[in-house]
mmCIF file of N, CA, C and O in Angstrom:
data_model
loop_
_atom_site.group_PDB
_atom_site.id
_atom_site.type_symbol
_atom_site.label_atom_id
_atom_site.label_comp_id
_atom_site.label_asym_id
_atom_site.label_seq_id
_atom_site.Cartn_x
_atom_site.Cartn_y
_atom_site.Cartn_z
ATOM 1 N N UNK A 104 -10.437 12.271 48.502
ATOM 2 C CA UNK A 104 -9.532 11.776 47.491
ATOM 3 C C UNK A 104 -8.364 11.104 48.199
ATOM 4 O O UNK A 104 -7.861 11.731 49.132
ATOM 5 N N UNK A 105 -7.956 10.132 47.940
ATOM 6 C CA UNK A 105 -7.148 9.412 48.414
ATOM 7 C C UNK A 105 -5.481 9.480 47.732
ATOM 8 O O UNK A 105 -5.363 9.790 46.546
ATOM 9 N N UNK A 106 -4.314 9.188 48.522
ATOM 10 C CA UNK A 106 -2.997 9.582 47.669
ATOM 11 C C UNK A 106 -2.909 9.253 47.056
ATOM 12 O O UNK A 106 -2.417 10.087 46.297
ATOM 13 N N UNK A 107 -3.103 7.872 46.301
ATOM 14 C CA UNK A 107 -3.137 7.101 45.357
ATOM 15 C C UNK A 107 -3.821 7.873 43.923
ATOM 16 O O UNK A 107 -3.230 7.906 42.844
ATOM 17 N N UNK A 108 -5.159 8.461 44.170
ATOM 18 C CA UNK A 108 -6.058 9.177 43.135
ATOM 19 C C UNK A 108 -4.668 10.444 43.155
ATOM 20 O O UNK A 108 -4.030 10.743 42.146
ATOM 21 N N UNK A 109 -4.474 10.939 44.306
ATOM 22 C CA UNK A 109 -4.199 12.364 44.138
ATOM 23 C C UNK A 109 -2.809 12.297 43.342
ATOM 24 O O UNK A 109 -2.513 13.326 42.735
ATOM 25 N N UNK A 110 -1.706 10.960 43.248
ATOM 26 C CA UNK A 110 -0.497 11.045 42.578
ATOM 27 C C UNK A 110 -1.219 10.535 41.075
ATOM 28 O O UNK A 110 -0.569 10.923 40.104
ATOM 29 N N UNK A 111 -2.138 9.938 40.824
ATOM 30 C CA UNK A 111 -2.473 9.694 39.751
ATOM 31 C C UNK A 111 -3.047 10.433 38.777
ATOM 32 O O UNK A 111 -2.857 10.156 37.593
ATOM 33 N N UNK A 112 -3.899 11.569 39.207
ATOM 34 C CA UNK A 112 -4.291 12.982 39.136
ATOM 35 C C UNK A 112 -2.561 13.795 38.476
ATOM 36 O O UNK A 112 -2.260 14.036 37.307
ATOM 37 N N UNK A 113 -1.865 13.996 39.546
ATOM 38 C CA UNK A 113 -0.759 15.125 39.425
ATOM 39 C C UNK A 113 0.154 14.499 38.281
ATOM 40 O O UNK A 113 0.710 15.270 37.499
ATOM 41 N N UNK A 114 0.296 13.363 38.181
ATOM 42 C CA UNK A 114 1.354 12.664 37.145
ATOM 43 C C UNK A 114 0.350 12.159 35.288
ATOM 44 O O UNK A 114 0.729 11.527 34.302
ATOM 45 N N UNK A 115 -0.776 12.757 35.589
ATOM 46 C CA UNK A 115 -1.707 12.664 34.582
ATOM 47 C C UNK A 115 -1.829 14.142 34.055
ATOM 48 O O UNK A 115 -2.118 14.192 32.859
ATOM 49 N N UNK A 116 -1.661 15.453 34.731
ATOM 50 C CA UNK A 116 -1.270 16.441 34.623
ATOM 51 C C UNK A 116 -0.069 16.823 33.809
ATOM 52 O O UNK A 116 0.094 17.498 32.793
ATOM 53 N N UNK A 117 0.830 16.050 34.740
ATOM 54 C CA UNK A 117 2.402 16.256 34.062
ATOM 55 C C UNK A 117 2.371 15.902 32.625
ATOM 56 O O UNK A 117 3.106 16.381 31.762
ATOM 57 N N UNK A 118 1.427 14.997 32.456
ATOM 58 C CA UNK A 118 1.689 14.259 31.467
ATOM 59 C C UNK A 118 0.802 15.196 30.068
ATOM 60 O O UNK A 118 1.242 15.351 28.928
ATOM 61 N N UNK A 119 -0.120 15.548 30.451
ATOM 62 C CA UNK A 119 -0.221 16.476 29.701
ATOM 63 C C UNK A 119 0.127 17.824 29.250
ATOM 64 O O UNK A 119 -0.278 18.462 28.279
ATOM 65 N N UNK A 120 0.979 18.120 30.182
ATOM 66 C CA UNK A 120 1.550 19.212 29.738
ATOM 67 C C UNK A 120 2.991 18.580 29.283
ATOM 68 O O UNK A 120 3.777 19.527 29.241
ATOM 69 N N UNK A 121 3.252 18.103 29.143
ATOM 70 C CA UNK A 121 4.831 17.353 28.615
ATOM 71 C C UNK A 121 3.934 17.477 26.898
ATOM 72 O O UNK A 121 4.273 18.183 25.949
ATOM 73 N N UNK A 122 2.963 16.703 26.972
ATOM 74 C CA UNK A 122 2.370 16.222 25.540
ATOM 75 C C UNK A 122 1.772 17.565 24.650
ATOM 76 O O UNK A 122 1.577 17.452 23.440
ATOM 77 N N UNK A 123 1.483 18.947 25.436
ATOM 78 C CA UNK A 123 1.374 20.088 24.957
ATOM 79 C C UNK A 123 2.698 21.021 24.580
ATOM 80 O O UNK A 123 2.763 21.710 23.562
ATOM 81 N N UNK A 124 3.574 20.933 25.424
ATOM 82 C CA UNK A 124 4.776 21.305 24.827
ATOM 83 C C UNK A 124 4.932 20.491 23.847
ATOM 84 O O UNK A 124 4.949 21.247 22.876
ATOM 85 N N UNK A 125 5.074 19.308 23.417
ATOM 86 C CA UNK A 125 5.553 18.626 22.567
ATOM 87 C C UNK A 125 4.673 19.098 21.234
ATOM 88 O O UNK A 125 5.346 19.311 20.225
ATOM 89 N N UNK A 126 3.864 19.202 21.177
ATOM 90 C CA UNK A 126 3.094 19.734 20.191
ATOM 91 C C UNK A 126 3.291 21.041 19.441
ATOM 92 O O UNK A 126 3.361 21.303 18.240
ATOM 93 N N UNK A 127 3.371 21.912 20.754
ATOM 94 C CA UNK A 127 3.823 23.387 20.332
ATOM 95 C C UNK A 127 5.545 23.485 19.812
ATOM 96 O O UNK A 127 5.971 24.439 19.160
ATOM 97 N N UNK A 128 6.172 22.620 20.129
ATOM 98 C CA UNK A 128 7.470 21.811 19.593
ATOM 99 C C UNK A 128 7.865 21.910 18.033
ATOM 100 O O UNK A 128 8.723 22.448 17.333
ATOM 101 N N UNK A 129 6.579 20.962 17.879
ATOM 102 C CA UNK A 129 6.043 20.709 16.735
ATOM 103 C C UNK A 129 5.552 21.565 15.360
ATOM 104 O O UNK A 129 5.995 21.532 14.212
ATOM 105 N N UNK A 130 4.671 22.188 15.841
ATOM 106 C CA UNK A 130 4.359 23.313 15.614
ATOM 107 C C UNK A 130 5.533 24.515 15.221
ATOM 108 O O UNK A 130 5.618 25.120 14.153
ATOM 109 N N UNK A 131 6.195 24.624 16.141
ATOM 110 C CA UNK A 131 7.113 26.048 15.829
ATOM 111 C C UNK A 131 8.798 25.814 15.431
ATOM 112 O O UNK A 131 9.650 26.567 14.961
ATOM 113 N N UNK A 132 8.804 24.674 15.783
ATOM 114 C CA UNK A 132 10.215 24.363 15.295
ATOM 115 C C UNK A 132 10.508 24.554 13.912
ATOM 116 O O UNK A 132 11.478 25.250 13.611
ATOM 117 N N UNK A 133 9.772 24.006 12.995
ATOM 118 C CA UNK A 133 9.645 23.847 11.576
ATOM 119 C C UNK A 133 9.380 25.918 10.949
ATOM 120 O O UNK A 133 9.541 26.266 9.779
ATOM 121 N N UNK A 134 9.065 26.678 11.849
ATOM 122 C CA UNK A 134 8.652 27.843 11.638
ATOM 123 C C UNK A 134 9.933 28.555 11.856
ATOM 124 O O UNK A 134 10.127 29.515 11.111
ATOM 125 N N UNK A 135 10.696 28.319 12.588
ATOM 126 C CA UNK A 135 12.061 28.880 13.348
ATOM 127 C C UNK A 135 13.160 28.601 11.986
ATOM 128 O O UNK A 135 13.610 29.436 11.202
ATOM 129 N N UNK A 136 13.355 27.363 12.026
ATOM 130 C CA UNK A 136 14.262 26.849 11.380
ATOM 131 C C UNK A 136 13.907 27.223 9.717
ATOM 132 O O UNK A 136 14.658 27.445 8.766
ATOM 133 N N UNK A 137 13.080 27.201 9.782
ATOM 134 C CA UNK A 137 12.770 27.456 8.370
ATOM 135 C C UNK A 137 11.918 28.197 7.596
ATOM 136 O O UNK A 137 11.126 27.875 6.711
ATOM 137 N N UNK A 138 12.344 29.666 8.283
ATOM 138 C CA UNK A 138 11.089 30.775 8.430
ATOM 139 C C UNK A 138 10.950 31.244 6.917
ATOM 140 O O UNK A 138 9.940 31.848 6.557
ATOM 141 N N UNK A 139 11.788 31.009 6.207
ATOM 142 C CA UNK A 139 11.551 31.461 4.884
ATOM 143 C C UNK A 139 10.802 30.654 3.882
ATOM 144 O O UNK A 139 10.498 31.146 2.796
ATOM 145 N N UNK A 140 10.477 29.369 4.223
ATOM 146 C CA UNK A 140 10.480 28.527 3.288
ATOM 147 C C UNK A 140 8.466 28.292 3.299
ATOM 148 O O UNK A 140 7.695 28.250 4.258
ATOM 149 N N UNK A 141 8.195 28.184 1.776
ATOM 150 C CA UNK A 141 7.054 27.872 1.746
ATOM 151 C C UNK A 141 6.054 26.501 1.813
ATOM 152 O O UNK A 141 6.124 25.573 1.006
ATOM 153 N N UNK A 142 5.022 26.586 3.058
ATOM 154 C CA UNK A 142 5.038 25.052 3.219
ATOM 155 C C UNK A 142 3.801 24.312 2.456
ATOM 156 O O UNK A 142 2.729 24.234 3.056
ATOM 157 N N UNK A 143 3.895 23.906 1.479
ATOM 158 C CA UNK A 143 2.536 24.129 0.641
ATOM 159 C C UNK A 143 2.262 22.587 0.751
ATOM 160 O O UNK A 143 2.745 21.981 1.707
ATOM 161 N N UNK A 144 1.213 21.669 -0.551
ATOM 162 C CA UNK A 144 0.280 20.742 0.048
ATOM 163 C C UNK A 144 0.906 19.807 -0.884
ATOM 164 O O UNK A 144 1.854 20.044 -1.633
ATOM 165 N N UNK A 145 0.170 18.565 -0.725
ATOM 166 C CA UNK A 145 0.621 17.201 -1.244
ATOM 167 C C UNK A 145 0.475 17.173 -2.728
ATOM 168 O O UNK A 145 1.165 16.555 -3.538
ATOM 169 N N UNK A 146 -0.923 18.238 -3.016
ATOM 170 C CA UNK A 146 -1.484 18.367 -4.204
ATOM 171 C C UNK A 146 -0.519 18.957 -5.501
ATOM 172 O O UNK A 146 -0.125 18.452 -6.552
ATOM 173 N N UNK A 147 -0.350 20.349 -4.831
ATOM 174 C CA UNK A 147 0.572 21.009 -5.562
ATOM 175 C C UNK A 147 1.749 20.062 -5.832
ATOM 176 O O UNK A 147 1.880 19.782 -7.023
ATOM 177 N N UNK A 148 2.566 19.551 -5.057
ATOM 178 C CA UNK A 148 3.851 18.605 -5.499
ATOM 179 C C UNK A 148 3.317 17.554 -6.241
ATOM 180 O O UNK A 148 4.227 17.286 -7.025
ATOM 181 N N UNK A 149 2.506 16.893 -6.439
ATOM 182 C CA UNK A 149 1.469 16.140 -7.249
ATOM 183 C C UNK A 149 1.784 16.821 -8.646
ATOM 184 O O UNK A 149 2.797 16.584 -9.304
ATOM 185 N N UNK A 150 0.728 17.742 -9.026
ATOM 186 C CA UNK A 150 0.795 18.476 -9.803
ATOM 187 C C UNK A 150 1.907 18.602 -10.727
ATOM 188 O O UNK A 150 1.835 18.255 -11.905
ATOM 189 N N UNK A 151 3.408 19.331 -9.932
ATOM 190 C CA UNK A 151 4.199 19.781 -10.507
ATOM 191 C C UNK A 151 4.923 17.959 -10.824
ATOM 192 O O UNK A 151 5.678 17.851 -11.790
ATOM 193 N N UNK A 152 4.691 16.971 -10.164
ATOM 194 C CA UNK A 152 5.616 15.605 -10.596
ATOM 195 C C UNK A 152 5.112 14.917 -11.758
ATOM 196 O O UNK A 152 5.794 14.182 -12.473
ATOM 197 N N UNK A 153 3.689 15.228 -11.946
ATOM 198 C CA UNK A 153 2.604 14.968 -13.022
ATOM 199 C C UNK A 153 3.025 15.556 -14.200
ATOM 200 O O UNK A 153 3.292 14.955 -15.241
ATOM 201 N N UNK A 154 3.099 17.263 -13.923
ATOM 202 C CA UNK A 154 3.476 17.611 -14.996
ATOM 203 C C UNK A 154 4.831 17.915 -16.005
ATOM 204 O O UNK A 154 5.022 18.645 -16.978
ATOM 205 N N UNK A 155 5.679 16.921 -15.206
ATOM 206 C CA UNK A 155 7.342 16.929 -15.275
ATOM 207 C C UNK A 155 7.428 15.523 -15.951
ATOM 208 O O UNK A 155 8.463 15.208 -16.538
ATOM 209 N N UNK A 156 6.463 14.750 -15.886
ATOM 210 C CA UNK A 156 6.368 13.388 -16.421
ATOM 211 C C UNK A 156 5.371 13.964 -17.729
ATOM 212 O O UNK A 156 6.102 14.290 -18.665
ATOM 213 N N UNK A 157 4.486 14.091 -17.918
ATOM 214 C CA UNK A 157 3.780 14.194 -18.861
ATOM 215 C C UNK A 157 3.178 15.758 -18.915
ATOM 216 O O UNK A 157 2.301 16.246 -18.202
ATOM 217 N N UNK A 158 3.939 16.379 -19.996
ATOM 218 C CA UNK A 158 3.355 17.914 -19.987
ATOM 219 C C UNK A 158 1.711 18.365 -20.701
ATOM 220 O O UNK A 158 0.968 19.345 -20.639
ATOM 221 N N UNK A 159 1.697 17.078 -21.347
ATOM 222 C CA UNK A 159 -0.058 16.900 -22.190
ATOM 223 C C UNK A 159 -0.877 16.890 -21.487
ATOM 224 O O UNK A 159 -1.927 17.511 -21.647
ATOM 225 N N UNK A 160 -0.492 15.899 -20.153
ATOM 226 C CA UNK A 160 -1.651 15.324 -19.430
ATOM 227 C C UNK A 160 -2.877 16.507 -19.037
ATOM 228 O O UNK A 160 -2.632 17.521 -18.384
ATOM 229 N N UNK A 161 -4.086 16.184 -19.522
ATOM 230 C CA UNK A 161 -5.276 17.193 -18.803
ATOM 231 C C UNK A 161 -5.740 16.402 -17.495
ATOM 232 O O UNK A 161 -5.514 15.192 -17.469
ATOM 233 N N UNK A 162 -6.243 16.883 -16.632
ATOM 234 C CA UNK A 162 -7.171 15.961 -15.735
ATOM 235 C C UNK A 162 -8.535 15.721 -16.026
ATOM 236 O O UNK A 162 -9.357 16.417 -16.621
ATOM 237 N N UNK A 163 -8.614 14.736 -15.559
ATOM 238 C CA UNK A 163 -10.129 14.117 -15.757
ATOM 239 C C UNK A 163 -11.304 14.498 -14.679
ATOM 240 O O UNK A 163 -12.268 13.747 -14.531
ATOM 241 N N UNK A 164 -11.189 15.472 -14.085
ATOM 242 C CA UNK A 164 -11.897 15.577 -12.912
ATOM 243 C C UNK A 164 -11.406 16.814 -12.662
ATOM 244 O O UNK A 164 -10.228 17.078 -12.902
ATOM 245 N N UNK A 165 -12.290 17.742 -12.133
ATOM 246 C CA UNK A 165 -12.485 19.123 -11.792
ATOM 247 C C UNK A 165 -13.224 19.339 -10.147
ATOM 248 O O UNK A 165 -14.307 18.862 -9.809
ATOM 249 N N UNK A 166 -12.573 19.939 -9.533
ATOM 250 C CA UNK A 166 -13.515 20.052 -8.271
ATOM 251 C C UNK A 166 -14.743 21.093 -8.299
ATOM 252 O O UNK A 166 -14.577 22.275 -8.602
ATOM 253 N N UNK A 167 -16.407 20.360 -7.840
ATOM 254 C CA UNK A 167 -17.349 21.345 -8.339
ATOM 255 C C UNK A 167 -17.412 22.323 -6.952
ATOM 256 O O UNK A 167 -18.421 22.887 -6.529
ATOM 257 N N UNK A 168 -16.473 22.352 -6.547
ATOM 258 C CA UNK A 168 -16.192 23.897 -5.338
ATOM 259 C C UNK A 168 -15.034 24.103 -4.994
ATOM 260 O O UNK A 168 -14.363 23.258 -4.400
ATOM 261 N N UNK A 169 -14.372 25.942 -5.504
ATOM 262 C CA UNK A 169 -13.295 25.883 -5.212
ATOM 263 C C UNK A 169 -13.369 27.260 -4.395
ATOM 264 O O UNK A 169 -13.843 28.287 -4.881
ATOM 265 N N UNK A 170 -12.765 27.150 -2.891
ATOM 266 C CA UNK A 170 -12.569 27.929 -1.972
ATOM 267 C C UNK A 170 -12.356 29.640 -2.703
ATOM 268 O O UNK A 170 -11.917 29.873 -3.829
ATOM 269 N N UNK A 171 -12.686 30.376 -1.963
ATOM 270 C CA UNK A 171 -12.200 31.842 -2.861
ATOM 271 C C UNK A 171 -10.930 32.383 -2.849
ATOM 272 O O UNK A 171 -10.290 33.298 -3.368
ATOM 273 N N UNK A 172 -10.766 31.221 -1.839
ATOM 274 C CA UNK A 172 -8.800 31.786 -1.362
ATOM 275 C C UNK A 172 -8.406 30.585 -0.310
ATOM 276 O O UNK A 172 -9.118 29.791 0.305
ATOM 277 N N UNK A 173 -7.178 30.749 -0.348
ATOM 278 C CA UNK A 173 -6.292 29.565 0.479
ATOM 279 C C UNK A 173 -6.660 29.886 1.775
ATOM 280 O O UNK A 173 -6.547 28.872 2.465
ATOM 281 N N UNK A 174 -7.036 30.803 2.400
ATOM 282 C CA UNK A 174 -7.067 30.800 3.558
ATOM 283 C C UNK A 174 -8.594 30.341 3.964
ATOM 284 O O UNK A 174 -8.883 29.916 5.083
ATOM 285 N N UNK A 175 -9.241 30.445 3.212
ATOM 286 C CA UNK A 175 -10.898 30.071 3.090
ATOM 287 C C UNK A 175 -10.558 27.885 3.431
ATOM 288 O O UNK A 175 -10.940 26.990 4.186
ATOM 289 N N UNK A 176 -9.869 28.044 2.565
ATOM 290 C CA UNK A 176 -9.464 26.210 2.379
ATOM 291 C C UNK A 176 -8.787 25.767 3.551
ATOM 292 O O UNK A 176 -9.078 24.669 4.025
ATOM 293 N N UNK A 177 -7.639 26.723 4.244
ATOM 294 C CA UNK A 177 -7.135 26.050 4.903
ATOM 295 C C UNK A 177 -8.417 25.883 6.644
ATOM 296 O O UNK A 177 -8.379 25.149 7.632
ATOM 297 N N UNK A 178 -9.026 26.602 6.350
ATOM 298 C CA UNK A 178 -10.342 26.747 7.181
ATOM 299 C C UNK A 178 -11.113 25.512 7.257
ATOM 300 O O UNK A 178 -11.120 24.612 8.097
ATOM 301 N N UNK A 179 -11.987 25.753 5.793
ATOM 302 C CA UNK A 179 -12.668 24.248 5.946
ATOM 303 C C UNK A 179 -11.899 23.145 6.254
ATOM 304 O O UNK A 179 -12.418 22.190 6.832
ATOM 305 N N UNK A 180 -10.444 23.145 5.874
ATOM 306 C CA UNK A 180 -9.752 21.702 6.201
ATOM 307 C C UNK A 180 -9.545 21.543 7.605
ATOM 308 O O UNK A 180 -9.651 20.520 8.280
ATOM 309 N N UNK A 181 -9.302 22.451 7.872
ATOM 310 C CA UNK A 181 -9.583 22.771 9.706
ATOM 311 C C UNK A 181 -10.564 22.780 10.630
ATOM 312 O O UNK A 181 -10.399 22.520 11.822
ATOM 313 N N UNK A 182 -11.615 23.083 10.095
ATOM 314 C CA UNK A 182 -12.847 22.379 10.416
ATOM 315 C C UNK A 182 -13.236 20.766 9.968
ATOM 316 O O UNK A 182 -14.212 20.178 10.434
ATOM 317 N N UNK A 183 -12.413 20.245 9.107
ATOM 318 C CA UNK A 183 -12.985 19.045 9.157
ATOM 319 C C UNK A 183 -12.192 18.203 10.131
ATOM 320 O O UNK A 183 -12.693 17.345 10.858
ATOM 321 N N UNK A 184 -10.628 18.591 10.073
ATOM 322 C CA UNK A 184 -9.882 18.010 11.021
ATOM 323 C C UNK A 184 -10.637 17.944 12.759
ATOM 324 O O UNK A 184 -10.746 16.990 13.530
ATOM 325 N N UNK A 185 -11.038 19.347 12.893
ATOM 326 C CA UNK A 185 -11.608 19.246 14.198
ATOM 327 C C UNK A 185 -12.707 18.498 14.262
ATOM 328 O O UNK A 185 -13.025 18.059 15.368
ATOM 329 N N UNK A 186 -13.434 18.225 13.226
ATOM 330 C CA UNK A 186 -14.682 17.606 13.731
ATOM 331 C C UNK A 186 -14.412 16.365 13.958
ATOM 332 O O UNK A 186 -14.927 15.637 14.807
ATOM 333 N N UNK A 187 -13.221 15.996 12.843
ATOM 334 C CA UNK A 187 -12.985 14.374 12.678
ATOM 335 C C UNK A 187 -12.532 13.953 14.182
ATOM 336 O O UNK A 187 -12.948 12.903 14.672
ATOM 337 N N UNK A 188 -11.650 14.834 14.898
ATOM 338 C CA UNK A 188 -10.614 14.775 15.765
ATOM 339 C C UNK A 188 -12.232 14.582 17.549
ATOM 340 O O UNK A 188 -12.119 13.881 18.555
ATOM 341 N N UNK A 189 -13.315 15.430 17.195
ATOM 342 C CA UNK A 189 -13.903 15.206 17.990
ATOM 343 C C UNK A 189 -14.768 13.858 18.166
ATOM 344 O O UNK A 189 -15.057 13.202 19.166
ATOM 345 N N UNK A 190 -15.072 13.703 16.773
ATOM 346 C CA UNK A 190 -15.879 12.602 16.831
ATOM 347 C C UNK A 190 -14.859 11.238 17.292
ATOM 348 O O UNK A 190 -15.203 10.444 18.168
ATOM 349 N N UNK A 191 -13.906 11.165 16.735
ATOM 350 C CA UNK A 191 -12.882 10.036 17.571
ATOM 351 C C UNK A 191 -12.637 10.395 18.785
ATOM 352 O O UNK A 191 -12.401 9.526 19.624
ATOM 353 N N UNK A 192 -12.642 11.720 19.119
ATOM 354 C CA UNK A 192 -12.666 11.917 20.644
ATOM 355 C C UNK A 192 -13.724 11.335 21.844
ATOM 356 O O UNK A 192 -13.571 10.942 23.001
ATOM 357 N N UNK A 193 -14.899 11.501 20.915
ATOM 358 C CA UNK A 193 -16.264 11.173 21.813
ATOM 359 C C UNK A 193 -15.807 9.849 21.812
ATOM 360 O O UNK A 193 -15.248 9.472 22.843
ATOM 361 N N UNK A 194 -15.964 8.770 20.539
ATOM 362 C CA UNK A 194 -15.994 7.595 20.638
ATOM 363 C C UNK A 194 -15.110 7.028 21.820
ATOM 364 O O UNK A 194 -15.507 6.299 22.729
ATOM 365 N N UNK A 195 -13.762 7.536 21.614
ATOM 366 C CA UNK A 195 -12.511 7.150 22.902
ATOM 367 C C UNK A 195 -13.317 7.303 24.266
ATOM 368 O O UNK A 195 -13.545 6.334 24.991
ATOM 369 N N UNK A 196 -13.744 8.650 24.566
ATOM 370 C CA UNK A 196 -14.519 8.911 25.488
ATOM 371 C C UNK A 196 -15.552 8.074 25.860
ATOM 372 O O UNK A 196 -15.611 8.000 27.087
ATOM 373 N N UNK A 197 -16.214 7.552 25.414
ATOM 374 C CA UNK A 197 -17.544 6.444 25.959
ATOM 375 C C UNK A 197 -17.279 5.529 25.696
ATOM 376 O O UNK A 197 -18.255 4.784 25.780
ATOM 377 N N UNK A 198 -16.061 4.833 25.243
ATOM 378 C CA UNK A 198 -15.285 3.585 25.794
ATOM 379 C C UNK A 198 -14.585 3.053 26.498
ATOM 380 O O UNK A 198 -14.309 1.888 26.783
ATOM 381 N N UNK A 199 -14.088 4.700 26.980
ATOM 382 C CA UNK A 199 -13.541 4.432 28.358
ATOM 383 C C UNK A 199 -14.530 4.742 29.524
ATOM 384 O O UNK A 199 -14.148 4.514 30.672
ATOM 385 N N UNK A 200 -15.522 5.145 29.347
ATOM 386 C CA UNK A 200 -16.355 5.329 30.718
ATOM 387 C C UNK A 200 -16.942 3.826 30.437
ATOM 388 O O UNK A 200 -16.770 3.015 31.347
ATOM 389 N N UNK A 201 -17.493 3.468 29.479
ATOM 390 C CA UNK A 201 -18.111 2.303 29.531
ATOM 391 C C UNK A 201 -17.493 0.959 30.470
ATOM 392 O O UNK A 201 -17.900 0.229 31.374
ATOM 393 N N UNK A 202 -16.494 1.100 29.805
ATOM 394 C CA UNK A 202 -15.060 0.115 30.716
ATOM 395 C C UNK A 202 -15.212 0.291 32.031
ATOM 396 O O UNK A 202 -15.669 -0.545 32.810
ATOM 397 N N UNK A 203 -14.800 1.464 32.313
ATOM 398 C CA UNK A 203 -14.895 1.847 33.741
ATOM 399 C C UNK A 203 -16.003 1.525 34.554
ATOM 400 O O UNK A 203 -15.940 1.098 35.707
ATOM 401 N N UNK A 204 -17.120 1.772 33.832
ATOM 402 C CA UNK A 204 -18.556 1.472 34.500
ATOM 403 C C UNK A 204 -18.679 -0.207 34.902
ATOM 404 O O UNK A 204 -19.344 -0.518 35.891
ATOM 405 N N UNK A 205 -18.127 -1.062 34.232
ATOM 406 C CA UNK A 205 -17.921 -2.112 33.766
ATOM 407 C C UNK A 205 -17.117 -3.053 34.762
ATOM 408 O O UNK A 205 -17.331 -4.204 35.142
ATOM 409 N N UNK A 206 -15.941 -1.979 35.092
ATOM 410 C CA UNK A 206 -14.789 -2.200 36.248
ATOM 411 C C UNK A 206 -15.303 -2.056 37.815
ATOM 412 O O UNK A 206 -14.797 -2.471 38.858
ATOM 413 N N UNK A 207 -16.482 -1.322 37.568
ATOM 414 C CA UNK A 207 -16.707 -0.806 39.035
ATOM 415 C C UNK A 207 -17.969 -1.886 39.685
ATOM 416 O O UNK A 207 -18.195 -2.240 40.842
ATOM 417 N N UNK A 208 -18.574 -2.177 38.527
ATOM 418 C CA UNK A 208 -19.567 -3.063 39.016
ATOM 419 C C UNK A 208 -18.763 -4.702 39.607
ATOM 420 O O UNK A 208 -19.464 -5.603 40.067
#
């Protein structure tokens, strides 16, 4: 390995751990500061602005599966995030080797 690889290596490191704190940042700041407060979904505030404008309104649409509990939901949504998050991962991933392969020839 050459110095060049090896500072490019160590400052690619740094760099991810700068970008993991920042996350966990992220993550817990909002928990600290505001440990009491409930952090609920786009839907629910939907809901309650819907029904502050029009108290008649029924909906037209019913979901034909509803989780047995919030924590069941916040699951599947978490599983879809991860899958989504991998599959853009792969793609990133074999576009940059492709490149590279590309660079070397």
């Amino acid at each position: 390995m050459t110095t060049h690889e090896a500072n490019k290596k160590g400052s690619s490191t740094k760099l991810n751990v700068i970008l993991l704190l920042l996350v966990l940042a992220i993550i817990i700041v909002p928990q600290v500061i505001k440990s009491d407060a409930e952090f609920g979904g786009a839907d629910g505030e939907a809901e309650a602005a819907i029904s502050e404008i029009n108290p008649d309104y029924k909906p037209w649409f019913s979901s034909f599966f509803e989780p047995a509990s919030g924590e069941i939901e916040s699951l599947l949504f978490a599983s879809q995030a991860a899958l989504g998050a991998g599959i853009v991962g792969y793609y990133i991933g074999t576009t940059r080797t492709k490149h590279k392969m590309k660079e070397e020839k």
